[in-house]
PDB file of C-alpha atoms in Angstrom:
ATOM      1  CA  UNK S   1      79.858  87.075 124.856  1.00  0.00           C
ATOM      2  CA  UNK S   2      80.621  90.450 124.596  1.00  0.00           C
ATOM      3  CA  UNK S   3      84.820  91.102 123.469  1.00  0.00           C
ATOM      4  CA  UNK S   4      84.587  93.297 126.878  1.00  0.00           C
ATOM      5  CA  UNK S   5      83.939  90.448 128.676  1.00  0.00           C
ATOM      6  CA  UNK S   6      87.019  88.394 127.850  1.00  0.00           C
ATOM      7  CA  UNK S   7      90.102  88.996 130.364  1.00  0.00           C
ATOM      8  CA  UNK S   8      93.086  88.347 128.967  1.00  0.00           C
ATOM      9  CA  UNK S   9      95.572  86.802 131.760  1.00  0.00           C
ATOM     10  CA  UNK S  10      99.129  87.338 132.259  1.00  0.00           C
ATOM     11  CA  UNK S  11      99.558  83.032 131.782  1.00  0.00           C
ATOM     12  CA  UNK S  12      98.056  82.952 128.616  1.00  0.00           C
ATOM     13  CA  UNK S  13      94.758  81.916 129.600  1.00  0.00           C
ATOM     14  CA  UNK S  14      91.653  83.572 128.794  1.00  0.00           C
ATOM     15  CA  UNK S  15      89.077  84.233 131.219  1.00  0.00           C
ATOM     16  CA  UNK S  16      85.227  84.546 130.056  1.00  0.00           C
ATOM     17  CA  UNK S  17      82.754  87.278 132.456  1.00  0.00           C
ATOM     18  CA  UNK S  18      79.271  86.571 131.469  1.00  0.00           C
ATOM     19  CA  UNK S  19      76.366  88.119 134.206  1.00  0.00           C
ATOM     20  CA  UNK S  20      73.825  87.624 131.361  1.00  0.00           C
ATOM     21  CA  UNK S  21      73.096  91.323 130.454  1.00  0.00           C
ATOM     22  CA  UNK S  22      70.462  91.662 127.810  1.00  0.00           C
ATOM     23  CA  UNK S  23      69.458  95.099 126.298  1.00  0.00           C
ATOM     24  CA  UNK S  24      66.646  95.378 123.963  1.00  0.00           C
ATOM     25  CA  UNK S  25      66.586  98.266 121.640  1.00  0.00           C
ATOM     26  CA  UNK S  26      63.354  99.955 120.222  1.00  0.00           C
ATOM     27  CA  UNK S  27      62.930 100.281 116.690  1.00  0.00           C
ATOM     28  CA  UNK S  28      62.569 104.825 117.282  1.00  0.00           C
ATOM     29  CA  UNK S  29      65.934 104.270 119.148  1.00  0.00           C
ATOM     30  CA  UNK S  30      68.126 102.174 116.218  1.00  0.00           C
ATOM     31  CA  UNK S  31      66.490 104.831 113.872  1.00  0.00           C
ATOM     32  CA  UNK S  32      67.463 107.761 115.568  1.00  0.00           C
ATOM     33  CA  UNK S  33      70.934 106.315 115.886  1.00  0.00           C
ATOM     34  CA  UNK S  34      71.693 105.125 112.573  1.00  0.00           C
ATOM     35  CA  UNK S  35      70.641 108.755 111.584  1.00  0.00           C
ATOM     36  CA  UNK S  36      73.413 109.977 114.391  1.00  0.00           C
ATOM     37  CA  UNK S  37      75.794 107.570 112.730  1.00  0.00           C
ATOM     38  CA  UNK S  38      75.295 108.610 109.201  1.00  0.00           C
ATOM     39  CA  UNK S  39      75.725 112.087 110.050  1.00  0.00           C
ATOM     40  CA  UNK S  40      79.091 111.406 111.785  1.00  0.00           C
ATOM     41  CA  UNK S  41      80.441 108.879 109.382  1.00  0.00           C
ATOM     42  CA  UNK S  42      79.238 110.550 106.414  1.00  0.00           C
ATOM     43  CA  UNK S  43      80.958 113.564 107.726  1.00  0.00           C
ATOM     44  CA  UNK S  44      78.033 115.861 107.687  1.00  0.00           C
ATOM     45  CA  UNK S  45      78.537 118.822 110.676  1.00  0.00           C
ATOM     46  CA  UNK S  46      75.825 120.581 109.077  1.00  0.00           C
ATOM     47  CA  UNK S  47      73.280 118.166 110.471  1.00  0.00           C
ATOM     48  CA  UNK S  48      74.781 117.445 114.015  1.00  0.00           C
ATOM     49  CA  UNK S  49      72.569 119.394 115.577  1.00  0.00           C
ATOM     50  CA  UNK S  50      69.343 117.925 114.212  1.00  0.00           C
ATOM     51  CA  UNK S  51      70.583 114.526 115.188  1.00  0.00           C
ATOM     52  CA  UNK S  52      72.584 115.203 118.607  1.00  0.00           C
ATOM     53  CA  UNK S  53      69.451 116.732 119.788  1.00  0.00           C
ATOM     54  CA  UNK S  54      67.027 113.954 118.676  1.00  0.00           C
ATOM     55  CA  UNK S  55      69.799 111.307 120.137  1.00  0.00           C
ATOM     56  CA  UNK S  56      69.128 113.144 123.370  1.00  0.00           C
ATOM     57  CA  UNK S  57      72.557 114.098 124.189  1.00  0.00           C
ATOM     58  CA  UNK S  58      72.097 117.647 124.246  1.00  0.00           C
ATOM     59  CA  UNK S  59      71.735 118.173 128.420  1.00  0.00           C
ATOM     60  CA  UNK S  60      72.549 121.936 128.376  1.00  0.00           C
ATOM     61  CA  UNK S  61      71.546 125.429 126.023  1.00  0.00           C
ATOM     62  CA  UNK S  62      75.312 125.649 126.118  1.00  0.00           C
ATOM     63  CA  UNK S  63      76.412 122.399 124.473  1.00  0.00           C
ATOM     64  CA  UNK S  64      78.633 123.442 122.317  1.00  0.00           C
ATOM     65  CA  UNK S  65      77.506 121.604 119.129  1.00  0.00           C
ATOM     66  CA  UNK S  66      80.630 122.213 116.575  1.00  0.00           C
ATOM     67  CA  UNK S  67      82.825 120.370 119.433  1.00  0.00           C
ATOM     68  CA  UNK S  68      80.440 117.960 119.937  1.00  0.00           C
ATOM     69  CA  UNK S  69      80.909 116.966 116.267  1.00  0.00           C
ATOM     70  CA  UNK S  70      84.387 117.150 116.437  1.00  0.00           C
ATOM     71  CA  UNK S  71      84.455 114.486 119.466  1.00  0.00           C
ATOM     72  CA  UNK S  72      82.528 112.078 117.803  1.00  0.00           C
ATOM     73  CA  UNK S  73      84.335 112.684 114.707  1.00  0.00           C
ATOM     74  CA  UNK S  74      87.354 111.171 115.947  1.00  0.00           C
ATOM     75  CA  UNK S  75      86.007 108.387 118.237  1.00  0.00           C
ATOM     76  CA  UNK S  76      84.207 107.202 114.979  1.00  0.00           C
ATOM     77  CA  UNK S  77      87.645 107.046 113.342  1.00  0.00           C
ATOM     78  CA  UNK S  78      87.360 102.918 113.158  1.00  0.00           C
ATOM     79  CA  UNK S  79      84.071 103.138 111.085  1.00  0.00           C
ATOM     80  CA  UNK S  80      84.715 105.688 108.610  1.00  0.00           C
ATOM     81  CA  UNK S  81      88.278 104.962 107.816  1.00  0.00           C
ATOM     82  CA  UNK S  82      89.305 101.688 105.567  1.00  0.00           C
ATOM     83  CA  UNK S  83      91.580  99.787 106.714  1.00  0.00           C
ATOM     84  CA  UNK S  84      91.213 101.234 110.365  1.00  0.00           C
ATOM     85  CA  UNK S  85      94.151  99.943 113.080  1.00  0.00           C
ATOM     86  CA  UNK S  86      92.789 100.208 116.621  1.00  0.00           C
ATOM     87  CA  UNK S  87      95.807 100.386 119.268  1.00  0.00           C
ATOM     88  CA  UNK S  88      95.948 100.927 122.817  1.00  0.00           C
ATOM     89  CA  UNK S  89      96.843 104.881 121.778  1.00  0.00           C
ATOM     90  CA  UNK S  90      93.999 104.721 120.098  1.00  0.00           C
ATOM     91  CA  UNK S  91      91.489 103.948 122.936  1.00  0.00           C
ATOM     92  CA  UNK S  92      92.910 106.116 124.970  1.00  0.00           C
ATOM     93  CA  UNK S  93      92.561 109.045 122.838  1.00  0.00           C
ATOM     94  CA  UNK S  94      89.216 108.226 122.254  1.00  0.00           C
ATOM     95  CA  UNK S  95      88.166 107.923 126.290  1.00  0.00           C
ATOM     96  CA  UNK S  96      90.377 110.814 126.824  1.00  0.00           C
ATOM     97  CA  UNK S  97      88.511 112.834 123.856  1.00  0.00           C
ATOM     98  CA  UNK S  98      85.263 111.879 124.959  1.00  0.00           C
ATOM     99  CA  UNK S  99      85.339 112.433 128.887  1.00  0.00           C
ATOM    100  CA  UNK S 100      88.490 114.604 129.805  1.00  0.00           C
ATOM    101  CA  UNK S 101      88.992 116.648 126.910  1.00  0.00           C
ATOM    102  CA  UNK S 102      85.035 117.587 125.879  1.00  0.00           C
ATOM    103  CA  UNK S 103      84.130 120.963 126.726  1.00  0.00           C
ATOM    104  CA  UNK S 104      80.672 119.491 126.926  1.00  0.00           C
ATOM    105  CA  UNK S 105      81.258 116.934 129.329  1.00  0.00           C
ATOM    106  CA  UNK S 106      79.368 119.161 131.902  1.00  0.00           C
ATOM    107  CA  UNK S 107      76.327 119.746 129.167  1.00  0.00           C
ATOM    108  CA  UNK S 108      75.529 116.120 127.927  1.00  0.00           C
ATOM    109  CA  UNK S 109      73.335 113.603 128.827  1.00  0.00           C
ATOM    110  CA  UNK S 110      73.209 109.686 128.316  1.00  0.00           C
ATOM    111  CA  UNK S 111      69.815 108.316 128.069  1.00  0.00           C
ATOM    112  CA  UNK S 112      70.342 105.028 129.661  1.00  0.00           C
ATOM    113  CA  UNK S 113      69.960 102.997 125.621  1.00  0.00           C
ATOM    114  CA  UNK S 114      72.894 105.144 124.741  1.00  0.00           C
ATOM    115  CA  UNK S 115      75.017 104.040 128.377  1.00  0.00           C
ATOM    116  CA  UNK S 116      74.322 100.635 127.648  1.00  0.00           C
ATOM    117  CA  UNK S 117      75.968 100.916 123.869  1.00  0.00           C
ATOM    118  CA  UNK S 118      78.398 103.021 124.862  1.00  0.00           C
ATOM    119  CA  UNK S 119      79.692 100.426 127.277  1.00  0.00           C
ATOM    120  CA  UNK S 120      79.627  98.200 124.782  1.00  0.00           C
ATOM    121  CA  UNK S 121      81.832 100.218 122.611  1.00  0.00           C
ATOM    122  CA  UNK S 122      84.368 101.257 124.892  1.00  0.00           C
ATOM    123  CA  UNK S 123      84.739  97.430 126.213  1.00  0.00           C
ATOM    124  CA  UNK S 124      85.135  96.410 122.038  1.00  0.00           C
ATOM    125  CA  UNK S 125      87.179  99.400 121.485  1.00  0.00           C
ATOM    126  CA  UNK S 126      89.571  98.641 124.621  1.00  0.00           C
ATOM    127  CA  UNK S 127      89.621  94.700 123.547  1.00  0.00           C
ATOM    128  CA  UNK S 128      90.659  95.569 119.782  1.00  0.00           C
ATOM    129  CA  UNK S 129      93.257  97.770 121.016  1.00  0.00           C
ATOM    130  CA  UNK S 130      94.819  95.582 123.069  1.00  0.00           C
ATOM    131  CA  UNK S 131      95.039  93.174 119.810  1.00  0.00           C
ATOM    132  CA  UNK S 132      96.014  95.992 117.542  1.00  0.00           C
ATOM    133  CA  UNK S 133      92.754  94.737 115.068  1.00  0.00           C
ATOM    134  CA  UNK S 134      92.908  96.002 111.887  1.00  0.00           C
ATOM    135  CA  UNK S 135      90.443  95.737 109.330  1.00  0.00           C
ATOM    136  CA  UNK S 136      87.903  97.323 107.165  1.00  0.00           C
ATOM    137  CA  UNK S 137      85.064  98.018 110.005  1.00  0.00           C
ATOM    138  CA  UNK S 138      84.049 100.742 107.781  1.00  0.00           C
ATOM    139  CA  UNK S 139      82.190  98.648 105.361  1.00  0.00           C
ATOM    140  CA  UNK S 140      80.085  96.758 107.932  1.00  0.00           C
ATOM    141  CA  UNK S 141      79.177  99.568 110.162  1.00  0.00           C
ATOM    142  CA  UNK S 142      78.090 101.331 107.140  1.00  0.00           C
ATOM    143  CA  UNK S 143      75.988  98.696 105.742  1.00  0.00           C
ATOM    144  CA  UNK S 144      74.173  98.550 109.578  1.00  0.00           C
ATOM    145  CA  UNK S 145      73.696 102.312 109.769  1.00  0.00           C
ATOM    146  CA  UNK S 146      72.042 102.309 105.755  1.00  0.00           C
ATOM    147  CA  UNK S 147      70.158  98.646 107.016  1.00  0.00           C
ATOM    148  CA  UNK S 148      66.552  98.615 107.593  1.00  0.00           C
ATOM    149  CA  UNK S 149      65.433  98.538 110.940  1.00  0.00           C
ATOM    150  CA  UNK S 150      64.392  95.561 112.447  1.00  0.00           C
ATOM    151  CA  UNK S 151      61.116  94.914 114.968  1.00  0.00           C
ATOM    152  CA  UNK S 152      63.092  94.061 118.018  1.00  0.00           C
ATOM    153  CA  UNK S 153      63.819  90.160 119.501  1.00  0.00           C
ATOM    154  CA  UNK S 154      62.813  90.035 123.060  1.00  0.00           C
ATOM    155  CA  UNK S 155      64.237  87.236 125.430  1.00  0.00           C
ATOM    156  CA  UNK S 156      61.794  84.640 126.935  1.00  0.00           C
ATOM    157  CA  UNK S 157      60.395  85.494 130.343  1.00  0.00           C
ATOM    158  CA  UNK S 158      62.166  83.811 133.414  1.00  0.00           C
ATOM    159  CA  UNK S 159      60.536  81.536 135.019  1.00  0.00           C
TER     160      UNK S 159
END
């Protein structure tokens, strides 16, 4: 499962959510995001726009693309810095940054691949925190975003 889907209780006992949510990603979509990711990680602003725009976050003529850079320059923190320590602080900061404090809050869309993954993240991101994870998340996230893309594994059809 998921680290989002783990509730950590107040008796020391874990407790495991699981409603069987599956999300299969196209090949176009992995592309076009690895080519987001790159640009963020690889701390390129001069190609933001290019990739922001082919992501599909772009919802408005006024998004303001240097901040939109800027906000995804700092919740990508954990994958371009080695070692990287997430923290509570930290996923705060990163919500915060994302939703409250983006001037282009009002101007974005989410194409419904991108909510899926980004719940994924923030669930991950919120779990780490809580266990103030450190490690070297860099490395791996940068060999996925330079990995060839893969033809996509679809689940069996129910019955």
């Amino acid at each position: 499962p998921h680290p989002g889907n783990y509730l950590f209780l107040p008796d020391g006992r874990v407790g495991l959510l699981d409603f069987g949510c599956v999300r299969v990603f196209e090949p176009d979509f992995v592309a076009t995001w690895q080519r987001f990711a790159r640009c963020i990680v690889e701390e390129r602003p001069e190609d933001f726009r290019e990739c922001a725009d082919a992501l599909g976050i772009v919802g408005s003529s006024r998004y303001d693309y240097d901040a939109g850079y800027r906000v995804f320059h700092f919740i990508y923190a954990p994958m371009r810095e080695r070692p990287f320590r997430f923290s509570k602080q930290f996923s705060k900061e990163a919500f915060d940054t994302l939703a409250w404090r983006n001037p282009n809050l009002l101007r974005s869309d989410i194409p419904p691949h991108l909510a899926f993954s980004w719940r994924l993240n923030w669930g991950l991101f919120s779990v780490l925190g809580d266990l103030d994870a450190e490690g070297d998340f860099a490395s791996t996230f940068r060999d996925a975003i330079h990995a060839p893309v893969p033809n996509p594994v679809r689940p069996a059809p129910l019955p």
